[in-house]
C-alpha cells in the first residue's frame, strides 16, 4: 500500500476525490499527511474530517524558497510518504523536493498541456477561444506544468459558457482522472520512458476508435 502525501492550497475538492477513491479501495494507498501552505484552506477541514493528519507549512514563514522546500520534505518524510500529490498546490515545488522524491511527484493542471501552463489554465483556454478544454495529470519535473503526461481529459466549451461554467466542467473531469492516475501509480502500472508515460496492463484497443469532437453532426 503506497503512502501518499497531498499538498493543497485551497478548497481541496481534488483531495476529496482522492479520499473517496482510497476509501472505496480504487486506490491501493493511504493518505498519511495533507499539507497546506495556507492555514485557511478548506481542504484541511476535509482531511481532518476523514481522520487524516494535517500540517500547515506557510511559505511566508521562510525567507528562502529552499528552506520552505526543506520543511515540506521533512514533513513528508516524517509521514513515510512515497508518492507526493499536488492537488491545487499553488506554489512551484523546487529541486530539493523533486530530488527527495524522484519520479514520485504528480500534479493536476486544468488545461490540456502543453497548452496554457501556469496559473488559471481554464481562463487562458476560455479567453483563447478553444473548442475543447480539459485537464492533465502529469509527473512533475523542474519546469512548470511540464513533466511526462499520465492522463488527459477533454471537455467541450459550449457556446453560452461563462468562465465559471467551463471551470466547473473541467473540475468534474479532474475528479475523475486524478484518482485514476494515482490508482495506476499505486498499482505499479506507470513506467516513464523519456517524455512518455507507458501505462501497463490496460486494454487500449477501444481508445483507437474513440474521439471527442466538439461539434456533433
Ligand atoms: C484545480 O482546478 C486544480 O487543477 C488547480 O487548482 C484547482 C484546485 O481545486 N490547480 P481544489 O482545491 O482541488 O478544489
XYZ file of N, CA, C and O in Angstrom, residues 47-145:
396
model
N -9.613 16.974 5.237
C -8.669 15.951 5.682
C -8.977 15.557 7.122
O -9.119 14.357 7.443
N -9.089 16.568 7.986
C -9.335 16.300 9.406
C -10.640 15.525 9.589
O -10.717 14.585 10.389
N -11.675 15.867 8.821
C -12.966 15.168 8.907
C -12.821 13.689 8.556
O -13.664 12.877 8.903
N -11.771 13.385 7.829
C -11.551 11.995 7.427
C -10.415 11.341 8.221
O -9.870 10.315 7.811
N -10.057 11.979 9.323
C -9.057 11.393 10.224
C -7.643 11.397 9.665
O -6.814 10.579 10.070
N -7.369 12.302 8.726
C -6.033 12.362 8.126
C -5.225 13.471 8.796
O -5.741 14.573 9.026
N -3.951 13.165 9.085
C -3.079 14.157 9.730
C -2.882 15.355 8.819
O -2.729 15.193 7.602
N -2.918 16.548 9.390
C -2.721 17.769 8.597
C -1.549 18.576 9.154
O -1.277 18.547 10.356
N -0.883 19.289 8.274
C 0.195 20.193 8.677
C 0.075 21.457 7.842
O -0.324 21.401 6.672
N 0.422 22.586 8.447
C 0.481 23.846 7.692
C 1.946 24.254 7.584
O 2.653 24.299 8.597
N 2.397 24.467 6.367
C 3.754 24.979 6.152
C 3.588 26.253 5.320
O 3.346 26.190 4.112
N 3.653 27.400 6.003
C 3.387 28.683 5.317
C 4.629 29.146 4.562
O 5.684 29.323 5.195
N 4.471 29.374 3.275
C 5.653 29.788 2.510
C 6.209 31.129 3.016
O 7.398 31.364 2.985
N 5.305 31.981 3.526
C 5.705 33.305 4.006
C 6.626 33.251 5.219
O 7.291 34.230 5.549
N 6.640 32.101 5.897
C 7.486 31.971 7.083
C 8.946 31.711 6.746
O 9.791 31.644 7.639
N 9.225 31.517 5.466
C 10.594 31.153 5.073
C 11.180 32.227 4.156
O 10.551 32.599 3.154
N 12.348 32.704 4.533
C 12.993 33.742 3.730
C 13.427 33.167 2.395
O 13.271 33.790 1.349
N 13.983 31.931 2.465
C 14.475 31.322 1.238
C 13.529 30.223 0.793
O 13.051 29.428 1.611
N 13.278 30.177 -0.470
C 12.440 29.167 -1.092
C 12.918 27.748 -0.727
O 12.133 26.849 -0.456
N 14.262 27.583 -0.675
C 14.850 26.279 -0.348
C 14.446 25.806 1.040
O 14.256 24.610 1.263
N 14.340 26.773 1.973
C 14.000 26.402 3.348
C 12.545 25.947 3.437
O 12.203 25.059 4.219
N 11.699 26.554 2.621
C 10.290 26.130 2.538
C 10.244 24.684 2.021
O 9.585 23.818 2.612
N 10.977 24.448 0.959
C 11.035 23.101 0.378
C 11.566 22.076 1.382
O 11.063 20.957 1.476
N 12.602 22.504 2.104
C 13.231 21.606 3.077
C 12.202 21.158 4.127
O 12.155 19.996 4.510
N 11.396 22.121 4.568
C 10.389 21.806 5.584
C 9.310 20.872 5.007
O 8.862 19.946 5.679
N 8.926 21.124 3.754
C 7.947 20.234 3.118
C 8.497 18.806 3.079
O 7.801 17.845 3.436
N 9.765 18.679 2.664
C 10.397 17.354 2.578
C 10.429 16.700 3.954
O 10.108 15.515 4.102
N 10.773 17.492 4.951
C 10.862 16.938 6.314
C 9.507 16.366 6.756
O 9.418 15.241 7.226
N 8.440 17.142 6.518
C 7.110 16.702 6.951
C 6.662 15.476 6.140
O 6.099 14.521 6.693
N 6.952 15.504 4.851
C 6.562 14.363 4.008
C 7.315 13.105 4.441
O 6.712 12.023 4.577
N 8.606 13.247 4.680
C 9.394 12.074 5.081
C 8.980 11.576 6.458
O 8.943 10.371 6.698
N 8.607 12.499 7.340
C 8.137 12.095 8.671
C 6.863 11.255 8.551
O 6.599 10.377 9.373
N 6.091 11.517 7.502
C 4.868 10.746 7.266
C 5.136 9.486 6.434
O 4.194 8.812 6.024
N 6.391 9.200 6.193
C 6.743 7.992 5.426
C 6.236 8.031 3.991
O 6.033 6.990 3.356
N 6.031 9.237 3.460
C 5.394 9.396 2.145
C 6.258 8.835 1.009
O 7.463 9.054 0.957
N 5.582 8.101 0.115
C 6.251 7.536 -1.062
C 5.819 8.261 -2.339
O 6.552 8.295 -3.318
N 4.599 8.773 -2.347
C 4.089 9.497 -3.519
C 3.565 10.863 -3.064
O 2.733 10.944 -2.155
N 4.062 11.916 -3.721
C 3.631 13.273 -3.383
C 2.628 13.730 -4.442
O 2.922 13.711 -5.642
N 1.452 14.156 -3.988
C 0.393 14.558 -4.902
C 0.114 16.049 -4.723
O -0.216 16.488 -3.621
N 0.289 16.808 -5.796
C -0.006 18.244 -5.742
C -1.444 18.442 -6.215
O -1.743 18.285 -7.401
N -2.326 18.735 -5.263
C -3.753 18.838 -5.593
C -4.201 20.281 -5.384
O -4.752 20.627 -4.341
N -3.915 21.111 -6.384
C -4.262 22.524 -6.256
C -3.294 23.225 -5.328
O -3.673 24.135 -4.595
N -2.023 22.801 -5.364
C -0.981 23.430 -4.551
C -0.421 24.593 -5.356
O 0.149 24.389 -6.433
N -0.625 25.804 -4.856
C -0.343 26.985 -5.679
C 1.092 27.507 -5.533
O 1.344 28.695 -5.740
N 2.020 26.644 -5.177
C 3.432 27.017 -5.139
C 4.195 26.087 -6.069
O 3.829 24.914 -6.219
N 5.243 26.610 -6.673
C 6.098 25.769 -7.513
C 7.023 24.990 -6.581
O 7.635 25.569 -5.692
N 7.081 23.653 -6.764
C 7.980 22.886 -5.891
C 9.393 22.902 -6.485
O 9.572 22.841 -7.702
N 10.378 22.996 -5.608
C 11.762 23.166 -6.058
C 12.507 21.852 -6.210
O 11.993 20.775 -5.874
N 13.745 21.967 -6.701
C 14.590 20.790 -6.950
C 14.804 19.959 -5.694
O 14.892 18.731 -5.781
N 14.892 20.642 -4.568
C 15.152 19.921 -3.322
C 14.090 18.844 -3.079
O 14.393 17.702 -2.760
N 12.828 19.232 -3.289
C 11.735 18.277 -3.090
C 11.745 17.222 -4.193
O 11.561 16.031 -3.931
N 11.996 17.666 -5.419
C 11.982 16.711 -6.545
C 13.109 15.682 -6.401
O 12.934 14.512 -6.744
N 14.238 16.131 -5.863
C 15.354 15.194 -5.675
C 15.071 14.220 -4.532
O 15.519 13.079 -4.557
N 14.297 14.676 -3.557
C 13.939 13.785 -2.439
C 12.911 12.744 -2.878
O 12.823 11.657 -2.308
N 12.121 13.091 -3.909
C 11.078 12.177 -4.396
C 11.165 12.031 -5.922
O 10.271 12.481 -6.649
N 12.235 11.417 -6.415
C 12.419 11.359 -7.874
C 11.318 10.542 -8.562
O 11.019 9.418 -8.132
N 10.708 11.132 -9.597
C 9.603 10.495 -10.336
C 8.457 10.083 -9.407
O 7.737 9.123 -9.682
N 8.336 10.769 -8.302
C 7.293 10.407 -7.344
C 6.485 11.627 -6.913
O 5.931 11.678 -5.827
N 6.406 12.629 -7.811
C 5.570 13.805 -7.550
C 4.644 13.963 -8.742
O 5.101 14.008 -9.891
N 3.332 14.022 -8.493
C 2.407 14.224 -9.607
C 1.479 15.407 -9.338
O 1.217 15.779 -8.209
N 1.009 15.979 -10.443
C 0.251 17.228 -10.361
C -0.966 17.153 -11.288
O -0.957 16.437 -12.287
N -1.996 17.933 -10.929
C -3.143 18.100 -11.842
C -3.107 19.533 -12.362
O -2.894 20.474 -11.592
N -3.297 19.670 -13.674
C -3.346 21.009 -14.251
C -4.646 21.149 -15.051
O -4.975 20.266 -15.848
N -5.386 22.259 -14.866
C -6.704 22.384 -15.505
C -6.660 22.875 -16.946
O -7.381 23.794 -17.316
N -5.811 22.260 -17.753
C -5.774 22.548 -19.196
C -5.100 21.354 -19.863
O -4.470 20.530 -19.185
N -5.257 21.280 -21.178
C -4.611 20.186 -21.896
C -3.195 20.632 -22.245
O -2.983 21.360 -23.208
N -2.252 20.204 -21.415
C -0.847 20.592 -21.637
C -0.351 20.002 -22.955
O -0.825 18.940 -23.366
N 0.580 20.655 -23.653
C 1.369 21.786 -23.181
C 0.702 23.142 -23.386
O 1.354 24.173 -23.209
N -0.586 23.162 -23.764
C -1.262 24.455 -23.889
C -1.616 24.993 -22.498
O -1.984 24.219 -21.617
N -1.511 26.279 -22.348
C -1.976 27.002 -21.171
C -1.392 26.525 -19.841
O -2.134 26.204 -18.905
N -0.061 26.471 -19.737
C 0.548 26.183 -18.429
C 0.441 27.406 -17.522
O 0.036 28.477 -17.976
N 0.792 27.224 -16.262
C 0.796 28.356 -15.321
C -0.559 28.555 -14.676
O -1.428 27.681 -14.745
N -0.744 29.733 -14.090
C -1.972 29.950 -13.314
C -3.196 30.144 -14.217
O -3.080 30.620 -15.348
N -4.339 29.718 -13.685
C -5.624 29.926 -14.332
C -5.679 29.394 -15.771
O -6.092 30.100 -16.708
N -5.281 28.135 -15.922
C -5.291 27.485 -17.232
C -6.671 27.511 -17.889
O -6.785 27.675 -19.114
N -7.727 27.380 -17.058
C -9.090 27.360 -17.612
C -9.427 28.699 -18.271
O -9.993 28.740 -19.368
N -9.074 29.798 -17.563
C -9.371 31.140 -18.103
C -8.534 31.404 -19.351
O -9.027 32.003 -20.318
N -7.283 30.941 -19.324
C -6.424 31.120 -20.508
C -7.072 30.437 -21.718
O -7.126 31.003 -22.819
N -7.556 29.205 -21.514
C -8.164 28.443 -22.613
C -9.455 29.116 -23.080
O -9.718 29.251 -24.278
N -10.263 29.555 -22.115
C -11.530 30.228 -22.409
C -11.282 31.485 -23.233
O -11.901 31.702 -24.279
N -10.339 32.289 -22.783
C -10.047 33.551 -23.480
C -9.476 33.327 -24.870
O -9.665 34.132 -25.774
N -8.775 32.210 -25.017
C -8.175 31.903 -26.324
C -9.240 31.477 -27.331
O -9.065 31.574 -28.536
N -10.374 30.975 -26.783
C -11.468 30.551 -27.657
C -11.366 29.114 -28.132
O -11.899 28.769 -29.194
N -10.713 28.260 -27.346
C -10.614 26.846 -27.753
C -12.004 26.209 -27.749
O -12.909 26.648 -27.046
N -12.162 25.174 -28.553
C -13.425 24.423 -28.584
C -13.387 23.244 -27.623
O -14.410 22.742 -27.185
N -12.173 22.738 -27.390
C -12.002 21.667 -26.416
C -11.034 22.144 -25.345
O -9.915 22.557 -25.658
N -11.507 22.105 -24.098
C -10.632 22.410 -22.966
C -10.421 21.094 -22.220
O -10.808 20.038 -22.727
N -9.847 21.154 -21.041
C -9.678 19.893 -20.318
C -8.654 19.970 -19.219
O -8.374 21.052 -18.690
N -8.092 18.819 -18.882
C -7.145 18.765 -17.777
C -6.115 17.661 -17.987
O -6.320 16.761 -18.806
N -5.021 17.774 -17.250
C -3.876 16.879 -17.419
C -3.338 16.459 -16.056
O -3.153 17.312 -15.188
N -3.065 15.171 -15.890
C -2.293 14.716 -14.730
C -0.911 14.341 -15.241
O -0.793 13.621 -16.232
N 0.118 14.852 -14.577
C 1.478 14.609 -15.081
C 2.474 14.477 -13.942
O 2.225 14.944 -12.821
N 3.586 13.800 -14.240
C 4.700 13.799 -13.296
C 5.299 15.194 -13.290
O 5.258 15.895 -14.318
N 5.841 15.573 -12.149
C 6.398 16.918 -12.022
C 7.905 16.878 -12.259
O 8.597 16.007 -11.723
N 8.383 17.784 -13.097
C 9.830 17.964 -13.233
C 10.174 19.412 -12.891
O 9.316 20.142 -12.378
N 11.397 19.815 -13.201
C 11.847 21.140 -12.723
C 11.188 22.306 -13.464
O 11.261 23.444 -13.004
N 10.499 22.046 -14.574
C 9.802 23.150 -15.250
C 8.307 23.124 -14.894
O 7.750 22.047 -14.678
N 7.687 24.288 -14.925
C 6.282 24.387 -14.501
C 5.338 23.689 -15.498
O 5.402 23.940 -16.702
N 4.477 22.791 -14.970
C 3.455 22.099 -15.775
C 4.060 21.446 -17.021
O 3.545 21.596 -18.137
